[in-house]
Amino acid sequence: MDTKEMLEMNKGSWEINAERFFGRTALPEFGPLAPNEEDLHLFGDVSDKKVLDIGCGSGHSLQYMGGRGAKELWGLDLTTKQIETANELLQTQVVPVNLFESAMEDNPGLPMNYFDIAYSIYALGWTVDLDKTLSNIHQYLKPGGILIFSWEHPLHDRVKRVDSTYYVDKSYLNEGPEYNEAWHHEVIIYHRKLSTYITALIRAGFEVENVIDEVVLPDKVPDGDERRWYSVDKARLIPATFIMKARKK
């Protein structure tokens, strides 16, 4: 299956399942069982900043940025359903909103050397061409602009629970496209090592400033926790989420 076919497959599945994810994993949250922006302060003051959301989904992270005083809200997403929902959610914003239905591997008409901040909350890992996507983002940002993104930790789906025991089910070292177990094989996601993301950022012209894979556990474990994809029990052993911050040189 080539990259075009993978994108078409993933888009089709997202169009069907998008409503399941409306408002989930959006700023100030970075991802399951991870510290959030109010803990980390990675963005700093966003007032008067032009921000770009890569994989903007239902628009809730852009809504958060608008609420913090961002000057312009821009976003792109692969799916029609998500863009329609984001447009509806953001229609009351008093600042300019520009949304594009597009794969992150393509430039749908975004300006170059324009944005102060680009970010991607649990979306950038969907790319089928990491180098091309990061090259695009690097071009969109002003010199000194920052990129912040989060994604499922690449160790997370390598470890599986059987009864009450966890064991390594797949090699962490083998990279490439895989049918995703959590989606019941309806989508294909690339498995990449943490070092691959760091190296790709450097290759694209970024300076990596922070890599975070801390775990934040709730005070109370939810019922049926052991059956959850992101379980507290598993997070006691390995992180569910990683977060990176990089700057355009």
PDB file of C-alpha atoms in Angstrom, residues 12-243:
ATOM      1  CA  GLY A  12     -12.247   7.283   5.238  1.00  0.00           C
ATOM      2  CA  SER A  13     -12.030   5.841   8.727  1.00  0.00           C
ATOM      3  CA  TRP A  14     -11.796   9.281  10.353  1.00  0.00           C
ATOM      4  CA  GLU A  15     -14.866  10.507   8.453  1.00  0.00           C
ATOM      5  CA  ILE A  16     -16.822   7.632  10.018  1.00  0.00           C
ATOM      6  CA  ASN A  17     -15.354   7.890  13.525  1.00  0.00           C
ATOM      7  CA  ALA A  18     -14.689  11.616  13.947  1.00  0.00           C
ATOM      8  CA  GLU A  19     -17.578  12.256  16.346  1.00  0.00           C
ATOM      9  CA  ARG A  20     -16.042   9.861  18.884  1.00  0.00           C
ATOM     10  CA  PHE A  21     -13.137  12.265  19.278  1.00  0.00           C
ATOM     11  CA  PHE A  22     -14.836  15.682  19.273  1.00  0.00           C
ATOM     12  CA  GLY A  23     -13.334  17.692  22.124  1.00  0.00           C
ATOM     13  CA  ARG A  24     -11.035  14.889  23.270  1.00  0.00           C
ATOM     14  CA  THR A  25      -7.261  15.278  23.663  1.00  0.00           C
ATOM     15  CA  ALA A  26      -7.297  19.032  23.109  1.00  0.00           C
ATOM     16  CA  LEU A  27      -5.378  21.833  24.775  1.00  0.00           C
ATOM     17  CA  PRO A  28      -4.705  22.408  27.596  1.00  0.00           C
ATOM     18  CA  GLU A  29      -4.394  18.590  27.569  1.00  0.00           C
ATOM     19  CA  PHE A  30      -1.449  17.118  25.646  1.00  0.00           C
ATOM     20  CA  GLY A  31      -2.585  13.528  25.882  1.00  0.00           C
ATOM     21  CA  PRO A  32      -3.602  10.675  28.162  1.00  0.00           C
ATOM     22  CA  LEU A  33      -1.990  10.511  31.594  1.00  0.00           C
ATOM     23  CA  ALA A  34       0.433  13.330  30.792  1.00  0.00           C
ATOM     24  CA  PRO A  35       1.064  16.767  32.287  1.00  0.00           C
ATOM     25  CA  ASN A  36      -0.953  19.537  30.642  1.00  0.00           C
ATOM     26  CA  GLU A  37      -0.117  23.048  29.477  1.00  0.00           C
ATOM     27  CA  GLU A  38      -1.113  24.523  32.806  1.00  0.00           C
ATOM     28  CA  ASP A  39       1.575  22.309  34.378  1.00  0.00           C
ATOM     29  CA  LEU A  40       4.260  22.824  31.717  1.00  0.00           C
ATOM     30  CA  HIS A  41       3.790  26.355  30.319  1.00  0.00           C
ATOM     31  CA  LEU A  42       5.429  25.352  27.032  1.00  0.00           C
ATOM     32  CA  PHE A  43       3.588  27.942  24.936  1.00  0.00           C
ATOM     33  CA  GLY A  44       4.091  30.901  27.229  1.00  0.00           C
ATOM     34  CA  ASP A  45       2.085  34.027  26.440  1.00  0.00           C
ATOM     35  CA  VAL A  46       0.233  33.485  23.133  1.00  0.00           C
ATOM     36  CA  SER A  47      -1.454  36.902  23.027  1.00  0.00           C
ATOM     37  CA  ASP A  48      -0.925  38.593  19.669  1.00  0.00           C
ATOM     38  CA  LYS A  49       0.573  35.383  18.215  1.00  0.00           C
ATOM     39  CA  LYS A  50      -0.360  33.763  14.913  1.00  0.00           C
ATOM     40  CA  VAL A  51      -0.891  30.073  15.619  1.00  0.00           C
ATOM     41  CA  LEU A  52      -1.236  27.034  13.353  1.00  0.00           C
ATOM     42  CA  ASP A  53      -2.835  23.765  14.471  1.00  0.00           C
ATOM     43  CA  ILE A  54      -1.644  20.706  12.509  1.00  0.00           C
ATOM     44  CA  GLY A  55      -4.470  18.170  12.673  1.00  0.00           C
ATOM     45  CA  CYS A  56      -6.889  20.625  14.254  1.00  0.00           C
ATOM     46  CA  GLY A  57      -9.714  18.085  14.603  1.00  0.00           C
ATOM     47  CA  SER A  58     -12.915  19.551  16.022  1.00  0.00           C
ATOM     48  CA  GLY A  59     -11.222  22.900  16.759  1.00  0.00           C
ATOM     49  CA  HIS A  60     -11.130  22.742  20.540  1.00  0.00           C
ATOM     50  CA  SER A  61      -7.392  23.454  20.795  1.00  0.00           C
ATOM     51  CA  LEU A  62      -7.815  26.486  18.534  1.00  0.00           C
ATOM     52  CA  GLN A  63     -10.701  27.599  20.741  1.00  0.00           C
ATOM     53  CA  TYR A  64      -8.332  27.382  23.734  1.00  0.00           C
ATOM     54  CA  MET A  65      -5.756  29.486  21.879  1.00  0.00           C
ATOM     55  CA  GLY A  66      -8.389  32.040  20.971  1.00  0.00           C
ATOM     56  CA  GLY A  67      -9.417  32.241  24.606  1.00  0.00           C
ATOM     57  CA  ARG A  68      -5.827  33.023  25.541  1.00  0.00           C
ATOM     58  CA  GLY A  69      -5.624  35.936  23.121  1.00  0.00           C
ATOM     59  CA  ALA A  70      -4.002  34.495  19.982  1.00  0.00           C
ATOM     60  CA  LYS A  71      -4.092  37.015  17.109  1.00  0.00           C
ATOM     61  CA  GLU A  72      -4.918  34.593  14.279  1.00  0.00           C
ATOM     62  CA  LEU A  73      -6.174  30.986  14.347  1.00  0.00           C
ATOM     63  CA  TRP A  74      -5.154  28.697  11.487  1.00  0.00           C
ATOM     64  CA  GLY A  75      -5.660  24.947  11.208  1.00  0.00           C
ATOM     65  CA  LEU A  76      -5.629  22.034   8.844  1.00  0.00           C
ATOM     66  CA  ASP A  77      -7.128  18.574   9.078  1.00  0.00           C
ATOM     67  CA  LEU A  78      -7.474  15.591   6.779  1.00  0.00           C
ATOM     68  CA  THR A  79     -11.207  15.127   7.196  1.00  0.00           C
ATOM     69  CA  THR A  80     -14.262  17.038   6.017  1.00  0.00           C
ATOM     70  CA  LYS A  81     -16.207  16.170   9.167  1.00  0.00           C
ATOM     71  CA  GLN A  82     -13.580  17.647  11.454  1.00  0.00           C
ATOM     72  CA  ILE A  83     -13.197  20.854   9.461  1.00  0.00           C
ATOM     73  CA  GLU A  84     -16.969  21.367   9.352  1.00  0.00           C
ATOM     74  CA  THR A  85     -17.178  20.873  13.126  1.00  0.00           C
ATOM     75  CA  ALA A  86     -14.225  23.196  13.785  1.00  0.00           C
ATOM     76  CA  ASN A  87     -15.720  25.921  11.579  1.00  0.00           C
ATOM     77  CA  GLU A  88     -18.962  25.738  13.540  1.00  0.00           C
ATOM     78  CA  LEU A  89     -17.203  25.744  16.917  1.00  0.00           C
ATOM     79  CA  LEU A  90     -14.992  28.714  16.034  1.00  0.00           C
ATOM     80  CA  GLN A  91     -17.571  30.914  14.332  1.00  0.00           C
ATOM     81  CA  THR A  92     -17.873  33.151  17.409  1.00  0.00           C
ATOM     82  CA  GLN A  93     -14.148  33.943  17.542  1.00  0.00           C
ATOM     83  CA  VAL A  94     -13.394  37.645  17.168  1.00  0.00           C
ATOM     84  CA  VAL A  95     -10.017  36.999  15.500  1.00  0.00           C
ATOM     85  CA  PRO A  96      -9.446  35.654  11.959  1.00  0.00           C
ATOM     86  CA  VAL A  97      -9.948  31.883  11.570  1.00  0.00           C
ATOM     87  CA  ASN A  98      -8.584  30.048   8.519  1.00  0.00           C
ATOM     88  CA  LEU A  99      -9.169  26.295   8.231  1.00  0.00           C
ATOM     89  CA  PHE A 100      -8.042  23.968   5.456  1.00  0.00           C
ATOM     90  CA  GLU A 101      -9.068  20.413   4.630  1.00  0.00           C
ATOM     91  CA  SER A 102      -5.733  18.878   3.729  1.00  0.00           C
ATOM     92  CA  ALA A 103      -3.204  16.204   4.527  1.00  0.00           C
ATOM     93  CA  MET A 104      -0.344  17.575   6.617  1.00  0.00           C
ATOM     94  CA  GLU A 105       2.069  16.240   3.986  1.00  0.00           C
ATOM     95  CA  ASP A 106       0.730  18.893   1.547  1.00  0.00           C
ATOM     96  CA  ASN A 107       0.641  22.678   1.708  1.00  0.00           C
ATOM     97  CA  PRO A 108      -2.961  23.743   0.995  1.00  0.00           C
ATOM     98  CA  GLY A 109      -1.970  27.410   0.642  1.00  0.00           C
ATOM     99  CA  LEU A 110      -0.511  28.286   4.033  1.00  0.00           C
ATOM    100  CA  PRO A 111       1.852  31.294   4.091  1.00  0.00           C
ATOM    101  CA  MET A 112       5.602  30.847   4.541  1.00  0.00           C
ATOM    102  CA  ASN A 113       7.670  32.356   7.361  1.00  0.00           C
ATOM    103  CA  TYR A 114       4.437  33.591   8.904  1.00  0.00           C
ATOM    104  CA  PHE A 115       3.507  31.785  12.132  1.00  0.00           C
ATOM    105  CA  ASP A 116       4.833  32.365  15.624  1.00  0.00           C
ATOM    106  CA  ILE A 117       3.625  28.983  16.866  1.00  0.00           C
ATOM    107  CA  ALA A 118       2.737  25.683  15.233  1.00  0.00           C
ATOM    108  CA  TYR A 119       1.439  22.819  17.312  1.00  0.00           C
ATOM    109  CA  SER A 120      -0.109  19.384  16.940  1.00  0.00           C
ATOM    110  CA  ILE A 121      -1.964  17.629  19.751  1.00  0.00           C
ATOM    111  CA  TYR A 122      -2.010  13.866  19.207  1.00  0.00           C
ATOM    112  CA  ALA A 123      -2.064  14.321  15.435  1.00  0.00           C
ATOM    113  CA  LEU A 124       1.434  14.663  13.987  1.00  0.00           C
ATOM    114  CA  GLY A 125       2.100  10.933  14.429  1.00  0.00           C
ATOM    115  CA  TRP A 126      -0.553  10.269  11.759  1.00  0.00           C
ATOM    116  CA  THR A 127       1.760  11.564   9.063  1.00  0.00           C
ATOM    117  CA  VAL A 128       2.811   9.041   6.421  1.00  0.00           C
ATOM    118  CA  ASP A 129       5.858  11.209   5.571  1.00  0.00           C
ATOM    119  CA  LEU A 130       7.437  12.695   8.687  1.00  0.00           C
ATOM    120  CA  ASP A 131      10.261  14.485   6.875  1.00  0.00           C
ATOM    121  CA  LYS A 132       7.884  16.202   4.439  1.00  0.00           C
ATOM    122  CA  THR A 133       5.494  17.233   7.206  1.00  0.00           C
ATOM    123  CA  LEU A 134       8.252  18.696   9.377  1.00  0.00           C
ATOM    124  CA  SER A 135       9.766  20.463   6.358  1.00  0.00           C
ATOM    125  CA  ASN A 136       6.371  22.052   5.674  1.00  0.00           C
ATOM    126  CA  ILE A 137       5.981  23.185   9.282  1.00  0.00           C
ATOM    127  CA  HIS A 138       9.513  24.608   9.296  1.00  0.00           C
ATOM    128  CA  GLN A 139       8.646  26.706   6.244  1.00  0.00           C
ATOM    129  CA  TYR A 140       5.393  27.961   7.777  1.00  0.00           C
ATOM    130  CA  LEU A 141       7.133  29.249  10.913  1.00  0.00           C
ATOM    131  CA  LYS A 142       8.961  32.532  11.315  1.00  0.00           C
ATOM    132  CA  PRO A 143      12.645  32.288  12.269  1.00  0.00           C
ATOM    133  CA  GLY A 144      12.583  31.615  16.002  1.00  0.00           C
ATOM    134  CA  GLY A 145       9.032  30.239  15.813  1.00  0.00           C
ATOM    135  CA  ILE A 146       8.195  27.218  17.940  1.00  0.00           C
ATOM    136  CA  LEU A 147       6.696  23.816  17.229  1.00  0.00           C
ATOM    137  CA  ILE A 148       5.073  21.858  20.050  1.00  0.00           C
ATOM    138  CA  PHE A 149       3.528  18.458  19.492  1.00  0.00           C
ATOM    139  CA  SER A 150       2.374  15.417  21.415  1.00  0.00           C
ATOM    140  CA  TRP A 151       1.746  11.839  20.403  1.00  0.00           C
ATOM    141  CA  GLU A 152       1.331   8.352  21.823  1.00  0.00           C
ATOM    142  CA  HIS A 153       4.616   7.183  23.293  1.00  0.00           C
ATOM    143  CA  PRO A 154       6.185   4.659  20.898  1.00  0.00           C
ATOM    144  CA  LEU A 155       6.683   2.196  23.741  1.00  0.00           C
ATOM    145  CA  HIS A 156       2.992   2.168  24.582  1.00  0.00           C
ATOM    146  CA  ASP A 157       1.646  -0.227  21.961  1.00  0.00           C
ATOM    147  CA  ARG A 158       4.733  -2.441  22.148  1.00  0.00           C
ATOM    148  CA  VAL A 159       3.584  -3.679  25.557  1.00  0.00           C
ATOM    149  CA  LYS A 160       0.455  -5.760  26.062  1.00  0.00           C
ATOM    150  CA  ARG A 161      -1.386  -7.022  29.121  1.00  0.00           C
ATOM    151  CA  VAL A 162      -2.364 -10.688  29.421  1.00  0.00           C
ATOM    152  CA  ASP A 163      -4.238 -11.515  32.620  1.00  0.00           C
ATOM    153  CA  SER A 164      -2.344  -9.394  35.154  1.00  0.00           C
ATOM    154  CA  THR A 165       1.056  -9.505  33.452  1.00  0.00           C
ATOM    155  CA  TYR A 166       2.584  -7.059  30.944  1.00  0.00           C
ATOM    156  CA  TYR A 167       4.988  -8.250  28.294  1.00  0.00           C
ATOM    157  CA  VAL A 168       6.683  -6.851  25.208  1.00  0.00           C
ATOM    158  CA  ASP A 169       4.489  -7.882  22.298  1.00  0.00           C
ATOM    159  CA  LYS A 170       6.290  -6.119  19.406  1.00  0.00           C
ATOM    160  CA  SER A 171       9.798  -4.861  18.793  1.00  0.00           C
ATOM    161  CA  TYR A 172      10.311  -1.207  19.626  1.00  0.00           C
ATOM    162  CA  LEU A 173      13.101  -1.153  17.035  1.00  0.00           C
ATOM    163  CA  ASN A 174      11.059  -2.187  13.979  1.00  0.00           C
ATOM    164  CA  GLU A 175       9.737   0.972  12.359  1.00  0.00           C
ATOM    165  CA  GLY A 176       7.195   1.370   9.590  1.00  0.00           C
ATOM    166  CA  PRO A 177       3.471   1.418   8.792  1.00  0.00           C
ATOM    167  CA  GLU A 178       1.230  -0.859  10.857  1.00  0.00           C
ATOM    168  CA  TYR A 179      -2.477  -1.536  11.099  1.00  0.00           C
ATOM    169  CA  ASN A 180      -3.488   0.034  14.394  1.00  0.00           C
ATOM    170  CA  GLU A 181      -4.805  -2.358  17.010  1.00  0.00           C
ATOM    171  CA  ALA A 182      -6.732   0.297  18.945  1.00  0.00           C
ATOM    172  CA  TRP A 183      -8.689   1.142  15.784  1.00  0.00           C
ATOM    173  CA  HIS A 184      -9.381  -2.544  15.050  1.00  0.00           C
ATOM    174  CA  HIS A 185      -7.103  -2.382  11.980  1.00  0.00           C
ATOM    175  CA  GLU A 186      -9.200   0.326  10.280  1.00  0.00           C
ATOM    176  CA  VAL A 187      -6.255   2.735   9.987  1.00  0.00           C
ATOM    177  CA  ILE A 188      -2.532   2.574   9.354  1.00  0.00           C
ATOM    178  CA  ILE A 189      -0.107   4.470  11.580  1.00  0.00           C
ATOM    179  CA  TYR A 190       3.684   4.533  11.344  1.00  0.00           C
ATOM    180  CA  HIS A 191       5.583   3.182  14.321  1.00  0.00           C
ATOM    181  CA  ARG A 192       8.575   5.426  14.945  1.00  0.00           C
ATOM    182  CA  LYS A 193      11.132   5.429  17.735  1.00  0.00           C
ATOM    183  CA  LEU A 194      11.426   8.499  19.922  1.00  0.00           C
ATOM    184  CA  SER A 195      14.886   9.101  18.478  1.00  0.00           C
ATOM    185  CA  THR A 196      13.407   9.132  14.961  1.00  0.00           C
ATOM    186  CA  TYR A 197      11.234  12.136  15.832  1.00  0.00           C
ATOM    187  CA  ILE A 198      14.192  13.959  17.371  1.00  0.00           C
ATOM    188  CA  THR A 199      16.469  13.235  14.415  1.00  0.00           C
ATOM    189  CA  ALA A 200      13.788  14.272  11.915  1.00  0.00           C
ATOM    190  CA  LEU A 201      13.292  17.583  13.737  1.00  0.00           C
ATOM    191  CA  ILE A 202      17.017  18.311  13.598  1.00  0.00           C
ATOM    192  CA  ARG A 203      17.167  17.314   9.923  1.00  0.00           C
ATOM    193  CA  ALA A 204      14.292  19.710   9.153  1.00  0.00           C
ATOM    194  CA  GLY A 205      16.201  22.617  10.718  1.00  0.00           C
ATOM    195  CA  PHE A 206      14.736  22.678  14.222  1.00  0.00           C
ATOM    196  CA  GLU A 207      16.535  22.965  17.529  1.00  0.00           C
ATOM    197  CA  VAL A 208      14.984  20.585  20.063  1.00  0.00           C
ATOM    198  CA  GLU A 209      14.345  22.345  23.365  1.00  0.00           C
ATOM    199  CA  ASN A 210      12.349  19.858  25.398  1.00  0.00           C
ATOM    200  CA  VAL A 211      11.301  16.211  25.368  1.00  0.00           C
ATOM    201  CA  ILE A 212       8.775  15.204  28.016  1.00  0.00           C
ATOM    202  CA  ASP A 213       7.445  11.746  28.789  1.00  0.00           C
ATOM    203  CA  GLU A 214       6.381  12.227  32.386  1.00  0.00           C
ATOM    204  CA  VAL A 215       3.293  10.443  33.709  1.00  0.00           C
ATOM    205  CA  VAL A 216       0.504  12.038  35.748  1.00  0.00           C
ATOM    206  CA  LEU A 217      -1.704   9.505  37.509  1.00  0.00           C
ATOM    207  CA  PRO A 218      -5.206  10.289  38.770  1.00  0.00           C
ATOM    208  CA  ASP A 219      -6.059  10.103  42.455  1.00  0.00           C
ATOM    209  CA  LYS A 220      -8.725   7.508  41.708  1.00  0.00           C
ATOM    210  CA  VAL A 221      -8.395   4.643  39.234  1.00  0.00           C
ATOM    211  CA  PRO A 222     -11.500   4.499  37.000  1.00  0.00           C
ATOM    212  CA  ASP A 223     -13.675   1.392  36.881  1.00  0.00           C
ATOM    213  CA  GLY A 224     -12.561  -1.075  34.200  1.00  0.00           C
ATOM    214  CA  ASP A 225      -9.150   0.578  34.009  1.00  0.00           C
ATOM    215  CA  GLU A 226      -7.373  -2.616  32.957  1.00  0.00           C
ATOM    216  CA  ARG A 227      -9.492  -2.782  29.782  1.00  0.00           C
ATOM    217  CA  ARG A 228      -8.667   0.755  28.659  1.00  0.00           C
ATOM    218  CA  TRP A 229      -6.160   1.384  25.867  1.00  0.00           C
ATOM    219  CA  TYR A 230      -4.569   4.077  28.064  1.00  0.00           C
ATOM    220  CA  SER A 231      -4.803   2.482  31.477  1.00  0.00           C
ATOM    221  CA  VAL A 232      -3.486   3.835  34.775  1.00  0.00           C
ATOM    222  CA  ASP A 233      -2.121   0.381  35.525  1.00  0.00           C
ATOM    223  CA  LYS A 234       0.000   0.402  32.374  1.00  0.00           C
ATOM    224  CA  ALA A 235       1.073   4.015  32.884  1.00  0.00           C
ATOM    225  CA  ARG A 236       2.699   2.976  36.152  1.00  0.00           C
ATOM    226  CA  LEU A 237       5.209   1.094  33.976  1.00  0.00           C
ATOM    227  CA  ILE A 238       5.545   3.112  30.763  1.00  0.00           C
ATOM    228  CA  PRO A 239       4.317   6.528  29.610  1.00  0.00           C
ATOM    229  CA  ALA A 240       1.273   6.822  27.369  1.00  0.00           C
ATOM    230  CA  THR A 241       2.263  10.176  25.870  1.00  0.00           C
ATOM    231  CA  PHE A 242       5.336  12.127  24.852  1.00  0.00           C
ATOM    232  CA  ILE A 243       5.593  15.871  24.185  1.00  0.00           C
TER     233      ILE A 243
END
